[in-house]
Coordinates of C-alpha atoms in Angstrom, one line a residue:
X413 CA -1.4 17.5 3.5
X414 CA -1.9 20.7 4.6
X415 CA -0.7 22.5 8.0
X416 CA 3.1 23.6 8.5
X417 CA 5.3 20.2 9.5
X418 CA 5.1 21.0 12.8
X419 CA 1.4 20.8 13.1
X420 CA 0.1 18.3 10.5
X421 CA -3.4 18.3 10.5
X422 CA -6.3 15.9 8.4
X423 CA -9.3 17.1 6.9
X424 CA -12.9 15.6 7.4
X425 CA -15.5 16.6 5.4
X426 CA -19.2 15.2 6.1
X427 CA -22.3 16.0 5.0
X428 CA -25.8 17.0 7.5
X429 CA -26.9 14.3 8.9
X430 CA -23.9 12.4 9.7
X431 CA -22.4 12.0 13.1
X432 CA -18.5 11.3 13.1
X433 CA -18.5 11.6 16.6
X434 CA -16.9 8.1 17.7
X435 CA -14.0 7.7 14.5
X436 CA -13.0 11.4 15.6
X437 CA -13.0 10.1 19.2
X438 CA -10.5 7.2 18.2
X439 CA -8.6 9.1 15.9
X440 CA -7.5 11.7 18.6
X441 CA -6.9 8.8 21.0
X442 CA -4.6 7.2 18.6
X443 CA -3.6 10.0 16.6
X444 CA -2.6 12.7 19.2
X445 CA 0.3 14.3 17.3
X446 CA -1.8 14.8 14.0
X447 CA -4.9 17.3 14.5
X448 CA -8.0 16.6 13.0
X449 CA -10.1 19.2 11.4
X450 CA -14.2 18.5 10.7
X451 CA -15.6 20.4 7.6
X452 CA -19.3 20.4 7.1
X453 CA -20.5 20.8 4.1
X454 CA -23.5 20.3 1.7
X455 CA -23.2 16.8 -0.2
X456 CA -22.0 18.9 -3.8
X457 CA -19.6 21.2 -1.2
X458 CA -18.5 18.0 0.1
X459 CA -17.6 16.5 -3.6
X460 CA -15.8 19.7 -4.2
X461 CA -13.8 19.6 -1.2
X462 CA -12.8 16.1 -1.9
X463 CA -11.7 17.0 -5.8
X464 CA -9.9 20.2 -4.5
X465 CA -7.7 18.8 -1.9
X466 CA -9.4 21.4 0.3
X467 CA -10.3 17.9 2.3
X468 CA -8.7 15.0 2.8
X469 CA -11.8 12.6 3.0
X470 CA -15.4 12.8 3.8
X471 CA -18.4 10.9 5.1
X472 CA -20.7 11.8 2.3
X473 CA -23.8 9.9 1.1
X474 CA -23.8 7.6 -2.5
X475 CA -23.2 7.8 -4.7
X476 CA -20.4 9.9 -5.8
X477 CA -18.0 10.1 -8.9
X478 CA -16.0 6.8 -8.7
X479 CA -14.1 7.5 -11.5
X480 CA -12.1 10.0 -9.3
X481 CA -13.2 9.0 -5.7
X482 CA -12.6 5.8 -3.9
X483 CA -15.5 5.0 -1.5
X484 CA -16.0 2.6 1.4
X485 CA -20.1 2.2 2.2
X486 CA -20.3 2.3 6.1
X487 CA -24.0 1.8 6.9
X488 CA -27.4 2.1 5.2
X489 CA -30.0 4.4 6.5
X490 CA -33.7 3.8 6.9
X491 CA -35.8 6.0 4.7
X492 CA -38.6 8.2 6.5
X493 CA -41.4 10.6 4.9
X494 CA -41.8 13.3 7.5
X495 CA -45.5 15.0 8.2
X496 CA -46.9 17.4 10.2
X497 CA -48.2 15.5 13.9
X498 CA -51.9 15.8 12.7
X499 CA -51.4 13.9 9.5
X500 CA -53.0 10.7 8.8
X501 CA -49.9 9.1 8.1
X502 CA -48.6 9.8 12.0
X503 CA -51.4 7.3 13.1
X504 CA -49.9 4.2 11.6
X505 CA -46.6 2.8 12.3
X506 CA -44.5 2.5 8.7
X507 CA -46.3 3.2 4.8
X508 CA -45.4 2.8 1.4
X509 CA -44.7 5.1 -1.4
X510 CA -48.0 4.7 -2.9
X511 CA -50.1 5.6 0.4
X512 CA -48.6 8.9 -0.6
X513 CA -50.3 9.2 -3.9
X514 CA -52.4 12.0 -3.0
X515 CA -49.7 14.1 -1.1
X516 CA -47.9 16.8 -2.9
X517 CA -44.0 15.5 -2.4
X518 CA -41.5 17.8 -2.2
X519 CA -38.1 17.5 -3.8
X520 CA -35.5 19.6 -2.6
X521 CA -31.9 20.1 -4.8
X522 CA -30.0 18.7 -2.3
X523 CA -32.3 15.0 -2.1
X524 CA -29.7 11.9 -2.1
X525 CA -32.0 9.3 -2.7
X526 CA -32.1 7.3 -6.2
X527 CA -35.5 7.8 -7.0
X528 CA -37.2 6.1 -10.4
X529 CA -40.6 7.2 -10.0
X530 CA -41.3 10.1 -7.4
X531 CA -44.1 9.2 -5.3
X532 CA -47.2 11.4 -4.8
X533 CA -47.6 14.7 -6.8
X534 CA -44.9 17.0 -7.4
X535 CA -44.7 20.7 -5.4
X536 CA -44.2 23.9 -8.4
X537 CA -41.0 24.2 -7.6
X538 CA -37.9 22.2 -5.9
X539 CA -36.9 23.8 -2.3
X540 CA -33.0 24.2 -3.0
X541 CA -32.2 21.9 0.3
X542 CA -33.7 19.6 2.8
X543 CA -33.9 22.4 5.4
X544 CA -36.1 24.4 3.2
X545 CA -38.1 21.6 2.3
X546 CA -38.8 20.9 6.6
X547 CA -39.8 24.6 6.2
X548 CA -42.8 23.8 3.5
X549 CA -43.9 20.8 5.9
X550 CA -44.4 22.5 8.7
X551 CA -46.2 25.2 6.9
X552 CA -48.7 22.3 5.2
X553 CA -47.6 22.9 1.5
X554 CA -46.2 19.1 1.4
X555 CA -44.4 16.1 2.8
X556 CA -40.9 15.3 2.3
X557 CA -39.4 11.6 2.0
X558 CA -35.9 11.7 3.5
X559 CA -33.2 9.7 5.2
X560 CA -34.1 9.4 8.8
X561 CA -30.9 10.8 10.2
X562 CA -32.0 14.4 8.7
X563 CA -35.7 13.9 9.9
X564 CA -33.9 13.7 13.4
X565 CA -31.5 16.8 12.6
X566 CA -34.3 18.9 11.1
X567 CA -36.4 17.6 14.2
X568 CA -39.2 20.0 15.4
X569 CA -42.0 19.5 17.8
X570 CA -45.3 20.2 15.1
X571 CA -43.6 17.6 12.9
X572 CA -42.7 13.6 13.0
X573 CA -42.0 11.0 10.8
X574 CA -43.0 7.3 9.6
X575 CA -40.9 4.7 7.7
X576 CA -41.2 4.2 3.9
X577 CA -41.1 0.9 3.5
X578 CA -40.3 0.4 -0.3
X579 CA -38.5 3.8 -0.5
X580 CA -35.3 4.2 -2.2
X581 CA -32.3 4.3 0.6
X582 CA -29.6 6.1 1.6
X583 CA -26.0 4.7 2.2
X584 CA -23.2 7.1 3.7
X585 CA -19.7 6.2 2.7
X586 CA -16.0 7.5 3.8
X587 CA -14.5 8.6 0.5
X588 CA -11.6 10.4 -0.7
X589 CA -9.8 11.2 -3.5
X590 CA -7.9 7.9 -4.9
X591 CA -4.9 9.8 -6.4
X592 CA -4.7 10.6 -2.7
X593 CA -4.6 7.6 -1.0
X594 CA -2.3 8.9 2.2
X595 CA -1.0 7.0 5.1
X596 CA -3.2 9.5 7.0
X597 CA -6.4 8.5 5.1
X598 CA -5.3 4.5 5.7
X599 CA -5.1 5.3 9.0
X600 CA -8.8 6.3 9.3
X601 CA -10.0 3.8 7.4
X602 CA -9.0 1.2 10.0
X603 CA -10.6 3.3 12.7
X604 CA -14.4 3.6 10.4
X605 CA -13.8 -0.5 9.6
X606 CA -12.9 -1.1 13.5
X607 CA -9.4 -2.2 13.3
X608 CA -7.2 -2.4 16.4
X609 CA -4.7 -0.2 17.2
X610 CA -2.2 -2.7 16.4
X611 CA -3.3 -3.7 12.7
X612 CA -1.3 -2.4 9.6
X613 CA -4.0 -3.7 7.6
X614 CA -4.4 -1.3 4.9
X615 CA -1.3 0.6 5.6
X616 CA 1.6 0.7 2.6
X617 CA 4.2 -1.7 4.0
X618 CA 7.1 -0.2 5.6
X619 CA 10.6 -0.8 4.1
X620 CA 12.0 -4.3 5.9
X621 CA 14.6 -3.6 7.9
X622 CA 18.1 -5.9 7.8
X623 CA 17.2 -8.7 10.3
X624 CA 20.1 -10.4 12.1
X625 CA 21.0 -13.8 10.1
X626 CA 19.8 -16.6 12.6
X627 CA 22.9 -18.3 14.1
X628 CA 24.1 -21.2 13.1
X629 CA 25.1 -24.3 15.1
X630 CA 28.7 -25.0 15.1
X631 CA 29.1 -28.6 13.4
X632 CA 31.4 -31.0 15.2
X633 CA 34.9 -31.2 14.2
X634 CA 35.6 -34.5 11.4
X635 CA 36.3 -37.8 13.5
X636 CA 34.3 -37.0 16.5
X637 CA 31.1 -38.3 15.4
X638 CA 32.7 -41.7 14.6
X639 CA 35.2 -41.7 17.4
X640 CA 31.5 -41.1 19.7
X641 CA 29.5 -43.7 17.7
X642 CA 31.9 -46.1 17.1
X643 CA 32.2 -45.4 13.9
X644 CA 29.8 -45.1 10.6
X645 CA 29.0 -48.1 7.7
X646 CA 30.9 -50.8 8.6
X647 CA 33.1 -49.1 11.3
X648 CA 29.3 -49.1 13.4
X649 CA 29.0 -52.9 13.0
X650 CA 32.8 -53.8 14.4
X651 CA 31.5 -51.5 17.6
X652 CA 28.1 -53.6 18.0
X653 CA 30.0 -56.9 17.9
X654 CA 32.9 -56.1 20.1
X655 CA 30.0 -54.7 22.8
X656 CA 27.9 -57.8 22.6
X657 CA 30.9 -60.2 23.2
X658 CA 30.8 -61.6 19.7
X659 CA 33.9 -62.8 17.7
X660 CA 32.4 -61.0 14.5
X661 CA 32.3 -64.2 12.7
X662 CA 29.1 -65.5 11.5
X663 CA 28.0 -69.4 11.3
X664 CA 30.6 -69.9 14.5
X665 CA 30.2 -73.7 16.8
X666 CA 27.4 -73.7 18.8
X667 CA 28.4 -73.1 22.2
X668 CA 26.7 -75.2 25.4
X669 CA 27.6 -77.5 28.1
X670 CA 30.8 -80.4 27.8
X671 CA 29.6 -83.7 27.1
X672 CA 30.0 -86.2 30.2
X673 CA 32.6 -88.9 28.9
X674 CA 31.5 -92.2 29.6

């Protein structure tokens, strides 16, 4: 971690679109003696943040390099294509990919989604990020096929959007680096998967402590126990018989009343 000891603070890096808002709102509730720091960055600034400990963990979008980063998907988006207001597309409620077929599509650098076949017809050149890309859309060169949170960010009023129903989507993950795996970092993964203040889930276990041997209970001293129950084994039958009146003989005369002489 970075920050002098006094003042320990943790890095969050997240990428356009995604609004960390309510985890940051917990975290300071919960974490008030550790400051925490948002970082916005572009999804490839946000992978380099993560890999050069200039961040301690990021909401980024999938996928990302697993083979360094551990990643926990928090939600999947809904894809949108968004089109100027006068487009045909704005007078129907959702579309496909291939009711774009005649658009020109553009496909800006910083596109997330996991196309295999792009729909429509490609633009000469690549915008180098989304916001360029809104730019060109506005201006009538194109459409652009995006994750609805960054339709919403890049809103403007001469544009909307429709869904894509068979569009590729978009999941956004909290990842980190897993050589990193801090207590700070387990700590806001129970806030992003809703865990009460009071869970340890996640958390490295804390050394046990030495806990106080339960007491025992003192035994009775030898001979009480028999002197109490009149005695064990055969001790414990003499005791039933004297109680019960009984000589302790078996097969004794029958008792009942004398005989009348006559």
């Amino acid at each position: 971690m970075t920050g002098s000891e006094d003042s320990p603070a943790f890095r969050l890096a997240y990428v356009p679109g995604v609004i960390p808002a309510k985890w940051v709102r917990i975290w300071n509730e919960r974490r008030t003696d550790v400051r925490l720091t948002l970082l916005q960055a572009s999804p490839a600034e946000a992978h380099d943040l993560l890999l050069s400990g200039d961040a301690d963990a990021g909401l980024v979008r999938l996928p990302v390099d697993r083979t360094v980063l551990s990643a926990i998907p928090l939600y999947t988006e809904t894809t949108v294509v968004v089109v100027p207001r006068d487009h045909v597309v704005a007078a129907v409620d959702e579309i496909t990919a291939e009711d774009l077929a005649d658009d020109i599509v553009l496909h800006p650098l910083d596109d997330t989604l996991a196309w295999e076949n792009l729909p429509g017809r490609p633009a000469l050149e690549r915008p180098a990020t989304t916001e360029d890309a809104i730019e060109l859309v506005a201006a009538g060169i194109g459409v652009l096929v995006v994750p609805q949170s960054l339709a919403r960010l890049h809103h403007r009023k001469d544009l909307t959007y429709r869904p894509v129903t068979d569009a590729p989507e978009s999941q956004v993950a909290l990842s980190w680096p897993e050589a990193r795996t801090t207590d700070l970092v387990e700590d806001f993964i129970g806030i992003v998967r809703g865990r009460t203040v009071n869970s340890s889930r996640g958390r490295r276990e804390e050394p046990k402590t030495d806990q106080p041997k339960p007491k025992k209970r003192p035994q009775p001293p030898a001979g009480r126990s028999a002197a109490r129950g009149g005695g064990a084994g055969k001790g414990g039958a003499a005791g039933k018989s004297a109680r019960s009146g009984g000589s302790g003989r078996t097969g004794g005369a029958r008792q009942g009343k004398p005989r009348r002489k006559s």
